Phi, psi and omega in degrees: 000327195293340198262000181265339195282315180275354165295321173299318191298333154255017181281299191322266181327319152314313196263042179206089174343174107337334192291297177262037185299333168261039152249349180317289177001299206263311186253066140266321140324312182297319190300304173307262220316341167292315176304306194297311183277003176281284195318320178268000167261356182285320173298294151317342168283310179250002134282018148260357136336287180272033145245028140282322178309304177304305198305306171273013157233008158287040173304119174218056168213187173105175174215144219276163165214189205227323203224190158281174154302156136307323182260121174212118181241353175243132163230152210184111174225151190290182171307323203282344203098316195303138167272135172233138170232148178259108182300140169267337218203314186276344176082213227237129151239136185282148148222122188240114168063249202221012162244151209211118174260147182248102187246141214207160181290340169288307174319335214117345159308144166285341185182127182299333158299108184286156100251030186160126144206180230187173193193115168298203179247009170286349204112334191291148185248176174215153184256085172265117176239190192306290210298331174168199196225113208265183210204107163236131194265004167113345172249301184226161199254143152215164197245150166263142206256140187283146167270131138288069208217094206269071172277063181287114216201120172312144114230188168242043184265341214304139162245139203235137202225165164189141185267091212253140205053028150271140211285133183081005146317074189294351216183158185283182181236124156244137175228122177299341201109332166220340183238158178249122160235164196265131206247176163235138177298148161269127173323129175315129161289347202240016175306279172269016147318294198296285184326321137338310204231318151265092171259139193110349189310135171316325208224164176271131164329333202250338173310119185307114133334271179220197207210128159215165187250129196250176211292357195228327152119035143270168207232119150229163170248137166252142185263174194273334184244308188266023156098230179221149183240111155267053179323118174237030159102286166303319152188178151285147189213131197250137179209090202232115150228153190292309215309288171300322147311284187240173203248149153001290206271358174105127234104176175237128185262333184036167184272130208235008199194112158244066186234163183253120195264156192271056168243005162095033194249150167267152182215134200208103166055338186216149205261016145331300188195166193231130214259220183164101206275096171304321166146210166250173171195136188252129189279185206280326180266354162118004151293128189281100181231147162268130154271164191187151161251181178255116167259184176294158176264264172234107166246164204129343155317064208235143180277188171311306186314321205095346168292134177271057177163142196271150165284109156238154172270352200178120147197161232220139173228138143319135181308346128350307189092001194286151150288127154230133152229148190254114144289203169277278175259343194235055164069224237212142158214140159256145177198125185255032186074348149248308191223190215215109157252141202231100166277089175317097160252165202214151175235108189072212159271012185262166195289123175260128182280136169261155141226002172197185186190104180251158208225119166233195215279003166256030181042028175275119177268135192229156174231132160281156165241161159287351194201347178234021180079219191242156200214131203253157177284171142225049155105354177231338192206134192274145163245154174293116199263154170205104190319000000 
């Protein structure tokens, strides 16, 4: 940069007639001293451009590693390009280009167990685990510490975590940008019912599955027992078939999957009916339910079992408009609003359990697993991504 100050200066000088050479005399300091300072706020300007980009890729704490975990069930990549992946078990790998970093309950995790991750609009990335919900600013991991405080409130930077199988949860975590606070569900109509008929349970009813923001910046969740709760600033609303909850064959599968595809229709856990969604009503004994009718979903379908629609864990639409769902055991479906393509994945012959299915800004699709790492499409088949 230092070589640019005498060119300007003779450019200036070459190019400035004789005629007004004493007023050059007199504003040629000025002129330079304008020039230094055109330049140094041009600079300035654009390292503050790239610095969220720098704050995630100037990493320095963490450890270099050569591969992923087997278990990567998140996948999550940021404004920057960089890929983040989650461990059920190993905790967090950054991967920028062909190097692959390792963040651990030694580095600063609250726990190794991921359930979520997520990125502000500073750059900062956050971290959810079993144990708690880490903040990392391109330097250092800090854990945040929760308010018990049911400050419940829309905007839209606010980011929202749930801690899934931490024990005694009623409710997501909202964190504003400065405070995280930890929230509770407005009591269930079927609350004591359930307790009644489970009493002791390990886990809580209300424990967050998952957390999605629909096309209007409403916020729902689905839960382990009680269906789904939509919060719109305004109020709460209960959305419970048994169907969706529990399986057939007996268990709680609880919603574990939401989204509104753009034709405004929801799809919630099962590829069974597609809901449409009408608004609210508070019934005659003082239940908040959303209403909705319903259509047929996808058929064409068969689980394992022979029931003609499948449980997914996780789906994602394409710039297309195609549906991908990840299931448990049984791979992948596409559906492209007429008919269904069905992806097997397999590690060897046994069957790879999914747990998500992600769409990132290059319109690349990934799958976490419980046991076999990570799996990228590559326009015919999903493959075993290796950095």
């Amino acid at each position: 940069m230092g070589g640019m100050y005498p060119a300007l200066f003779y450019i200036f000088k070459r190019k400035v007639p004789e005629a007004v050479g004493s007023w050059w005399k007199q504003m040629k300091p000025k002129i330079f001293l304008f020039i230094i300072l055109l330049i140094s706020l041009t600079s300035c300007n654009g390292q503050s451009t790239s610095g969220t980009h720098n704050k995630q890729t100037a990493i320095t704490i963490g450890e270099r590693v050569t591969e992923l975990s087997n278990s990567i069930i998140i996948v999550f990549q940021s404004a920057n390009g960089t890929y983040w992946f989650g461990s059920d078990k190993d905790g967090v790998y950054c991967v920028d280009g062909k190097t692959i970093i390792h963040f651990s309950t030694k580095h600063g995790l609250s726990d190794n167990r991921i359930r979520s991750i997520q990125e502000d609009k500073q750059g900062n990335i956050y971290i959810s685990t079993l144990g708690g919900i880490n903040k990392f600013d391109g330097q250092t991991l800090t854990t945040l510490t929760p308010i018990k405080e049911n400050n419940w409130k829309l905007k839209p930077d606010d980011l929202w975590f749930s801690m899934v199988g931490k024990s005694g949860d009623k409710g997501p975590y909202r964190y504003d940008g400065k405070n995280l606070y930890q929230l509770e569900f407005p009591k269930h109509y079927m609350e004591d019912e359930y307790f009644t008929k489970f009493p002791g349970k390990a886990w809580s009813p209300y424990e967050v599955y998952h957390i999605y923001k629909d096309r209007k910046g409403t916020m729902w969740f689905g839960t382990s027992n009680f269906g789904v709760c939509r919060y719109d600033v305004v109020s709460f609303s209960w959305l419970y078939e048994d169907q969706l909850t529990n399986v057939p064959n007996g268990g709680s599968f609880g919603i574990r999957s939401i989204y509104e595809d753009t034709k405004g229709k929801f799809w919630i856990c099962n590829t069974r009916q597609r809901f449409n969604i009408i608004g609210d009503s508070i019934t005659a004994d003082g239940k908040s339910l959303i209403t909705y009718n319903t259509a047929t979903g996808i058929e064409g379908i068969k689980a394992t079992d022979g029931a003609d629609h499948v449980y997914f864990m996780s789906i994602v639409e394409d710039k297309t408009g195609d549906l991908w769902m990840a299931t448990y055991e049984q791979g992948v479906w596409r559906y492209d609003g007429e008919k269904v393509i069905h992806y097997d994945i397999k590690n060897g012959t046994n069957e790879v359990t999914l747990f998500s299915v992600y769409k990132d800004r290059n319109d690349s699709l990934w799958l976490g697993t419980h046991e076999t790492g990570v799996y990228k499409f590559d326009g015919t088949a999903f493959v075993k991504f290796r950095p």
